[in-house]
């Protein structure tokens, strides 16, 4: 039964500024504000430090006036935005604010709370002119300076993509030769303008960014470019540099100084990866040849690395105008000045085109990333709760938009004009107030709905069709022979038992438990009974739920009995011969049936692929032979699960599934039920009880205590001239109501993407409005409406459109669209779509904003200068790389369809932290840097590195590292470590290096709001291969290098504009 009135969306507010409750895996909660949402009570027995009892963290940036520094345990996010190479005189810059992510949980090996992590970045990249050897510097005429809002990069002329290759044009296959090496022209000073004589000085401050490396003209002196044909087009059958020749064509011999095979990791027997252009690199730490020293410095091109800074203040509006938000993954403190903060609503364009034609010319999407329950920074302006009593929130009588700061009051305050539809409404008598001399209500600054962009209303009975539902958790545990023998059952029961102590509101919370092997077992605890009662359902093809005893129990009254039951289950099913068959699919449906009367959440823990009963699945992992079959495996093999998901959503049942398996479990099929019900998929494959126990405990605990809402419905309203085209995300749509999205559960880690389109021309110079309203139930049983209103300026200038582009929102949109389209396409087509979208956007900027620039320059919009890098990361990521397993692709798709923008960019471009100086005590672990570029070039012989993306972490030690370091970290020598066939457990040890590493891991986990599934790489294992595959800027079997991709994008732009 649907809890909301169709067409009447609204929103609930979880506690603002909420911190995870303290405990073995949690940090202390933040302190409350004036009339904010109530903070979630800590778990029993947790110690909460008194306000002001904690020392303030050191800040490298501006302080927050009038506010306390964020708690030391507050999880923070790193800035992934690079800084521009030169100040732009005509472009509004917003490069300092940042964002704070949701709190995480971790077991701290040291006493006290970990300090806050200062945010930062690296100095502005310089510009360096480079050309292939033998090519003259002069191009006949000096290039025209590009507009100040662009970053020009001069790139060599390379061949266009092969028309015969099924892969992405320009991505090399195994054995493909690379292009010519890039070197700096003799006598050209770093920073000298392109076309200037050798030794020319740099342009004065405020001039446009300088070009990076000039391209040789066709037909110039020196060796001809490879595969050169007329106008730079390759001859028939030829492939561009860095690509394998088309099928049937002979393999060209490798060029001097180039390798033909895939690169290997530095410090190992395989040859090191080639440099940009296919140059062979010497091992790390070796002297560089003169020619290689003159090539492009990787630090000179745009990268998402910036210098460390402290939290900065971001005002959503300044002088009555919208302000471009800071990077999503950076740390910032929001001051709500009447428009919603970027944590809740982030548009792909901060300057909206006035017409559909202008939007099409820009080749950029117009969409909004909505995270209605995003966790705020404790120092943000907290969302206020407004209670109008029986009158309910004031709304427009025509479009039902909620009162917001942009509605205009007329007739001395007796009417108000809706800013969405323009309708004039009578002001309710109880809401009347006189206007001041400026035309504003005299109480505007005293009413949150009239001065804040985000506000929360208490819902009236009109927004309810039944009493608010209580929190209900139903745990479904795998007890098959494989689960018991691998330690899965023991781990699950132990984690659930500990989490029962932390669930908030135990007096209202209901809990149920079921187990399954080839049959399903329900459990009931009768009042006065010392032993639980097991109710077995032997028929797993015709399911039913026993009604002879209560299966859903009150947590406060039955917690001890439930914990005793969980302690007995592992030993109960370890005795005697156990069934190896699994009815996991039927068990999930049984949990849904048990929750139909009340609604709630099913937590299913699955160890192996279901083999019997309803929703039994086949192993599709080894049957793919071509791209079409590979993509087909990303679709469900059981359409009945889609119908089951619809039933679950109708009864307000959400499903979370955790896979603790050793192999294939068909995530693609199970994702149908989690995505439609607002659930989450967790994967711990291959599961190891020693390495993964704390990860499972952390994830489960955060799942039940994080800010979340139940039985929710959301709608996005647009002002006149705009309308919502479609939504993308994890939700359920009813055929009878296509304007709303239904969410049996929603939490602070979920976001929804709404694509907006023009229905008529807008008025340039005015503002358009977007309002997201979420109606749902809090975990303490209150019905609330959370409203976020965003005002965006309208422009008829395409240059202004590009200046207002939001890279994080655009990357989120591209990633989510890719995830939604993968099941119906091929790998080749998906790869081409990523590059073609990138080329279309950059070509549009070149055509309309930088038409007078030299053709040899790749002009990157300042706001989108990292777009090619993130596009390359998508191409080399789990979704599109060759050899990825179906479950790996399906899990990536599930993440992209639900994560907010601040979580997506770290997944695409991880952080590489050098550890050697820290482990040796040469540097103190006071704060976290943004790491180094993702390239093996920066890795030193004998070094130690931590690579993390916010979800998993890899610890890599070079084989030439100090033997003492291996002994201090692992307790064994390198030889013993390599001979050990079992996964390496990084156990805290009483050694200086181990303690420093644990301190660093704590800070990284705090910063990323995740426990991080940590693995140690060893020579030749899968973790080492994964480590080097995540160095996205290197050329590898997954694709070309970053510099090569920039050259490829530049050539495709040239072809598109011809």
mmCIF file of N, CA and C in Angstrom, residues 740-807:
data_model
loop_
_atom_site.group_PDB
_atom_site.id
_atom_site.type_symbol
_atom_site.label_atom_id
_atom_site.label_comp_id
_atom_site.label_asym_id
_atom_site.label_seq_id
_atom_site.Cartn_x
_atom_site.Cartn_y
_atom_site.Cartn_z
ATOM 1 N N UNK A 740 6.395 10.643 -10.295
ATOM 2 C CA UNK A 740 6.993 10.410 -8.991
ATOM 3 C C UNK A 740 7.861 9.160 -9.016
ATOM 4 N N UNK A 741 8.820 9.111 -8.129
ATOM 5 C CA UNK A 741 9.607 7.902 -7.916
ATOM 6 C C UNK A 741 9.323 7.407 -6.512
ATOM 7 N N UNK A 742 9.183 6.096 -6.360
ATOM 8 C CA UNK A 742 8.808 5.483 -5.092
ATOM 9 C C UNK A 742 10.011 4.737 -4.527
ATOM 10 N N UNK A 743 10.242 4.924 -3.246
ATOM 11 C CA UNK A 743 11.431 4.406 -2.589
ATOM 12 C C UNK A 743 11.027 3.726 -1.292
ATOM 13 N N UNK A 744 10.926 2.403 -1.271
ATOM 14 C CA UNK A 744 10.640 1.739 0.004
ATOM 15 C C UNK A 744 11.650 2.093 1.084
ATOM 16 N N UNK A 745 12.888 2.413 0.673
ATOM 17 C CA UNK A 745 13.910 2.882 1.616
ATOM 18 C C UNK A 745 14.848 3.815 0.870
ATOM 19 N N UNK A 746 15.328 4.831 1.556
ATOM 20 C CA UNK A 746 16.317 5.750 0.997
ATOM 21 C C UNK A 746 17.232 6.182 2.128
ATOM 22 N N UNK A 747 18.503 6.394 1.800
ATOM 23 C CA UNK A 747 19.477 6.739 2.826
ATOM 24 C C UNK A 747 20.423 7.799 2.298
ATOM 25 N N UNK A 748 21.394 8.181 3.140
ATOM 26 C CA UNK A 748 22.291 9.273 2.787
ATOM 27 C C UNK A 748 23.294 8.887 1.720
ATOM 28 N N UNK A 749 23.416 7.601 1.377
ATOM 29 C CA UNK A 749 24.360 7.158 0.360
ATOM 30 C C UNK A 749 23.709 6.933 -0.995
ATOM 31 N N UNK A 750 22.497 7.390 -1.169
ATOM 32 C CA UNK A 750 21.785 7.189 -2.429
ATOM 33 C C UNK A 750 21.525 8.531 -3.112
ATOM 34 N N UNK A 751 21.494 8.507 -4.428
ATOM 35 C CA UNK A 751 21.155 9.696 -5.208
ATOM 36 C C UNK A 751 20.317 9.277 -6.401
ATOM 37 N N UNK A 752 19.579 10.232 -6.923
ATOM 38 C CA UNK A 752 18.726 10.007 -8.094
ATOM 39 C C UNK A 752 19.067 11.069 -9.128
ATOM 40 N N UNK A 753 19.183 10.652 -10.361
ATOM 41 C CA UNK A 753 19.498 11.566 -11.453
ATOM 42 C C UNK A 753 18.225 11.886 -12.227
ATOM 43 N N UNK A 754 17.920 13.160 -12.363
ATOM 44 C CA UNK A 754 16.753 13.609 -13.121
ATOM 45 C C UNK A 754 17.230 14.399 -14.335
ATOM 46 N N UNK A 755 16.889 13.947 -15.525
ATOM 47 C CA UNK A 755 17.229 14.650 -16.754
ATOM 48 C C UNK A 755 16.117 15.633 -17.092
ATOM 49 N N UNK A 756 16.494 16.860 -17.391
ATOM 50 C CA UNK A 756 15.537 17.947 -17.632
ATOM 51 C C UNK A 756 15.608 18.357 -19.094
ATOM 52 N N UNK A 757 14.485 18.726 -19.669
ATOM 53 C CA UNK A 757 14.442 19.162 -21.064
ATOM 54 C C UNK A 757 13.631 20.442 -21.186
ATOM 55 N N UNK A 758 13.854 21.129 -22.298
ATOM 56 C CA UNK A 758 13.107 22.356 -22.589
ATOM 57 C C UNK A 758 11.774 22.011 -23.261
ATOM 58 N N UNK A 759 10.749 22.719 -22.866
ATOM 59 C CA UNK A 759 9.466 22.633 -23.566
ATOM 60 C C UNK A 759 9.140 23.958 -24.250
ATOM 61 N N UNK A 760 9.848 25.015 -23.886
ATOM 62 C CA UNK A 760 9.716 26.308 -24.541
ATOM 63 C C UNK A 760 10.953 27.137 -24.210
ATOM 64 N N UNK A 761 11.134 28.216 -24.911
ATOM 65 C CA UNK A 761 12.294 29.064 -24.670
ATOM 66 C C UNK A 761 12.146 29.796 -23.338
ATOM 67 N N UNK A 762 13.284 29.978 -22.687
ATOM 68 C CA UNK A 762 13.317 30.682 -21.411
ATOM 69 C C UNK A 762 13.785 32.116 -21.631
ATOM 70 N N UNK A 763 13.640 32.926 -20.630
ATOM 71 C CA UNK A 763 14.032 34.334 -20.714
ATOM 72 C C UNK A 763 15.468 34.485 -20.230
ATOM 73 N N UNK A 764 16.363 34.837 -21.144
ATOM 74 C CA UNK A 764 17.768 35.020 -20.779
ATOM 75 C C UNK A 764 17.901 36.138 -19.751
ATOM 76 N N UNK A 765 18.741 35.928 -18.766
ATOM 77 C CA UNK A 765 18.927 36.894 -17.701
ATOM 78 C C UNK A 765 18.057 36.642 -16.493
ATOM 79 N N UNK A 766 17.028 35.822 -16.647
ATOM 80 C CA UNK A 766 16.164 35.474 -15.512
ATOM 81 C C UNK A 766 16.713 34.214 -14.837
ATOM 82 N N UNK A 767 15.917 33.625 -13.975
ATOM 83 C CA UNK A 767 16.307 32.398 -13.296
ATOM 84 C C UNK A 767 15.239 31.340 -13.496
ATOM 85 N N UNK A 768 15.683 30.085 -13.555
ATOM 86 C CA UNK A 768 14.754 28.953 -13.551
ATOM 87 C C UNK A 768 14.888 28.239 -12.208
ATOM 88 N N UNK A 769 13.892 27.451 -11.864
ATOM 89 C CA UNK A 769 13.830 26.875 -10.524
ATOM 90 C C UNK A 769 13.561 25.380 -10.603
ATOM 91 N N UNK A 770 14.217 24.643 -9.704
ATOM 92 C CA UNK A 770 14.027 23.210 -9.546
ATOM 93 C C UNK A 770 13.751 22.944 -8.075
ATOM 94 N N UNK A 771 12.737 22.136 -7.800
ATOM 95 C CA UNK A 771 12.379 21.828 -6.411
ATOM 96 C C UNK A 771 12.174 20.328 -6.258
ATOM 97 N N UNK A 772 13.025 19.714 -5.432
ATOM 98 C CA UNK A 772 12.905 18.289 -5.117
ATOM 99 C C UNK A 772 12.216 18.153 -3.769
ATOM 100 N N UNK A 773 11.111 17.415 -3.736
ATOM 101 C CA UNK A 773 10.344 17.222 -2.506
ATOM 102 C C UNK A 773 10.274 15.737 -2.193
ATOM 103 N N UNK A 774 10.636 15.369 -0.980
ATOM 104 C CA UNK A 774 10.654 13.972 -0.554
ATOM 105 C C UNK A 774 9.751 13.800 0.653
ATOM 106 N N UNK A 775 8.780 12.925 0.512
ATOM 107 C CA UNK A 775 7.861 12.581 1.607
ATOM 108 C C UNK A 775 8.219 11.190 2.106
ATOM 109 N N UNK A 776 8.542 11.061 3.398
ATOM 110 C CA UNK A 776 8.838 9.733 3.917
ATOM 111 C C UNK A 776 8.782 9.735 5.439
ATOM 112 N N UNK A 777 9.013 8.570 5.997
ATOM 113 C CA UNK A 777 8.879 8.348 7.427
ATOM 114 C C UNK A 777 10.255 8.235 8.060
ATOM 115 N N UNK A 778 10.445 8.922 9.162
ATOM 116 C CA UNK A 778 11.705 8.808 9.888
ATOM 117 C C UNK A 778 11.734 7.491 10.659
ATOM 118 N N UNK A 779 12.932 7.099 11.093
ATOM 119 C CA UNK A 779 13.044 5.849 11.837
ATOM 120 C C UNK A 779 12.392 5.947 13.220
ATOM 121 N N UNK A 780 12.126 7.173 13.690
ATOM 122 C CA UNK A 780 11.429 7.300 14.968
ATOM 123 C C UNK A 780 9.931 7.507 14.794
ATOM 124 N N UNK A 781 9.417 7.295 13.563
ATOM 125 C CA UNK A 781 7.980 7.243 13.357
ATOM 126 C C UNK A 781 7.299 8.544 13.014
ATOM 127 N N UNK A 782 8.025 9.553 12.549
ATOM 128 C CA UNK A 782 7.410 10.817 12.151
ATOM 129 C C UNK A 782 7.353 10.911 10.629
ATOM 130 N N UNK A 783 6.269 11.486 10.141
ATOM 131 C CA UNK A 783 6.107 11.689 8.701
ATOM 132 C C UNK A 783 6.572 13.111 8.383
ATOM 133 N N UNK A 784 7.549 13.229 7.482
ATOM 134 C CA UNK A 784 8.147 14.519 7.178
ATOM 135 C C UNK A 784 8.170 14.757 5.673
ATOM 136 N N UNK A 785 8.345 16.030 5.313
ATOM 137 C CA UNK A 785 8.499 16.436 3.914
ATOM 138 C C UNK A 785 9.767 17.274 3.824
ATOM 139 N N UNK A 786 10.747 16.771 3.138
ATOM 140 C CA UNK A 786 11.986 17.534 2.935
ATOM 141 C C UNK A 786 11.946 18.172 1.555
ATOM 142 N N UNK A 787 12.210 19.479 1.517
ATOM 143 C CA UNK A 787 12.106 20.253 0.279
ATOM 144 C C UNK A 787 13.438 20.946 0.007
ATOM 145 N N UNK A 788 13.968 20.743 -1.178
ATOM 146 C CA UNK A 788 15.177 21.427 -1.643
ATOM 147 C C UNK A 788 14.816 22.242 -2.881
ATOM 148 N N UNK A 789 15.099 23.535 -2.841
ATOM 149 C CA UNK A 789 14.803 24.424 -3.977
ATOM 150 C C UNK A 789 16.110 25.000 -4.502
ATOM 151 N N UNK A 790 16.326 24.869 -5.808
ATOM 152 C CA UNK A 790 17.549 25.338 -6.457
ATOM 153 C C UNK A 790 17.188 26.342 -7.536
ATOM 154 N N UNK A 791 17.826 27.507 -7.502
ATOM 155 C CA UNK A 791 17.618 28.556 -8.509
ATOM 156 C C UNK A 791 18.870 28.656 -9.365
ATOM 157 N N UNK A 792 18.703 28.590 -10.696
ATOM 158 C CA UNK A 792 19.822 28.645 -11.634
ATOM 159 C C UNK A 792 19.603 29.766 -12.634
ATOM 160 N N UNK A 793 20.631 30.525 -12.969
ATOM 161 C CA UNK A 793 20.481 31.599 -13.957
ATOM 162 C C UNK A 793 20.342 31.041 -15.366
ATOM 163 N N UNK A 794 19.713 31.828 -16.220
ATOM 164 C CA UNK A 794 19.475 31.459 -17.619
ATOM 165 C C UNK A 794 20.343 32.344 -18.500
ATOM 166 N N UNK A 795 20.952 31.766 -19.517
ATOM 167 C CA UNK A 795 21.847 32.511 -20.392
ATOM 168 C C UNK A 795 21.590 32.159 -21.850
ATOM 169 N N UNK A 796 21.929 33.103 -22.736
ATOM 170 C CA UNK A 796 21.873 32.843 -24.175
ATOM 171 C C UNK A 796 23.271 32.846 -24.779
ATOM 172 N N UNK A 797 24.291 32.774 -23.945
ATOM 173 C CA UNK A 797 25.680 32.779 -24.392
ATOM 174 C C UNK A 797 26.281 31.400 -24.149
ATOM 175 N N UNK A 798 26.730 30.746 -25.199
ATOM 176 C CA UNK A 798 27.241 29.374 -25.039
ATOM 177 C C UNK A 798 28.553 29.353 -24.277
ATOM 178 N N UNK A 799 29.331 30.425 -24.350
ATOM 179 C CA UNK A 799 30.559 30.476 -23.550
ATOM 180 C C UNK A 799 30.233 30.459 -22.069
ATOM 181 N N UNK A 800 29.182 31.168 -21.684
ATOM 182 C CA UNK A 800 28.760 31.164 -20.288
ATOM 183 C C UNK A 800 28.259 29.789 -19.870
ATOM 184 N N UNK A 801 27.617 29.077 -20.796
ATOM 185 C CA UNK A 801 27.149 27.723 -20.495
ATOM 186 C C UNK A 801 28.334 26.832 -20.134
ATOM 187 N N UNK A 802 29.408 26.914 -20.927
ATOM 188 C CA UNK A 802 30.580 26.088 -20.658
ATOM 189 C C UNK A 802 31.275 26.506 -19.365
ATOM 190 N N UNK A 803 31.292 27.798 -19.079
ATOM 191 C CA UNK A 803 31.917 28.247 -17.832
ATOM 192 C C UNK A 803 31.175 27.696 -16.615
ATOM 193 N N UNK A 804 29.891 27.494 -16.724
ATOM 194 C CA UNK A 804 29.096 27.003 -15.602
ATOM 195 C C UNK A 804 28.938 25.501 -15.566
ATOM 196 N N UNK A 805 29.674 24.766 -16.403
ATOM 197 C CA UNK A 805 29.550 23.308 -16.398
ATOM 198 C C UNK A 805 30.089 22.738 -15.091
ATOM 199 N N UNK A 806 29.443 21.702 -14.590
ATOM 200 C CA UNK A 806 29.854 21.032 -13.361
ATOM 201 C C UNK A 806 30.416 19.664 -13.726
ATOM 202 N N UNK A 807 31.726 19.490 -13.547
ATOM 203 C CA UNK A 807 32.381 18.261 -13.966
ATOM 204 C C UNK A 807 31.855 17.057 -13.200
#
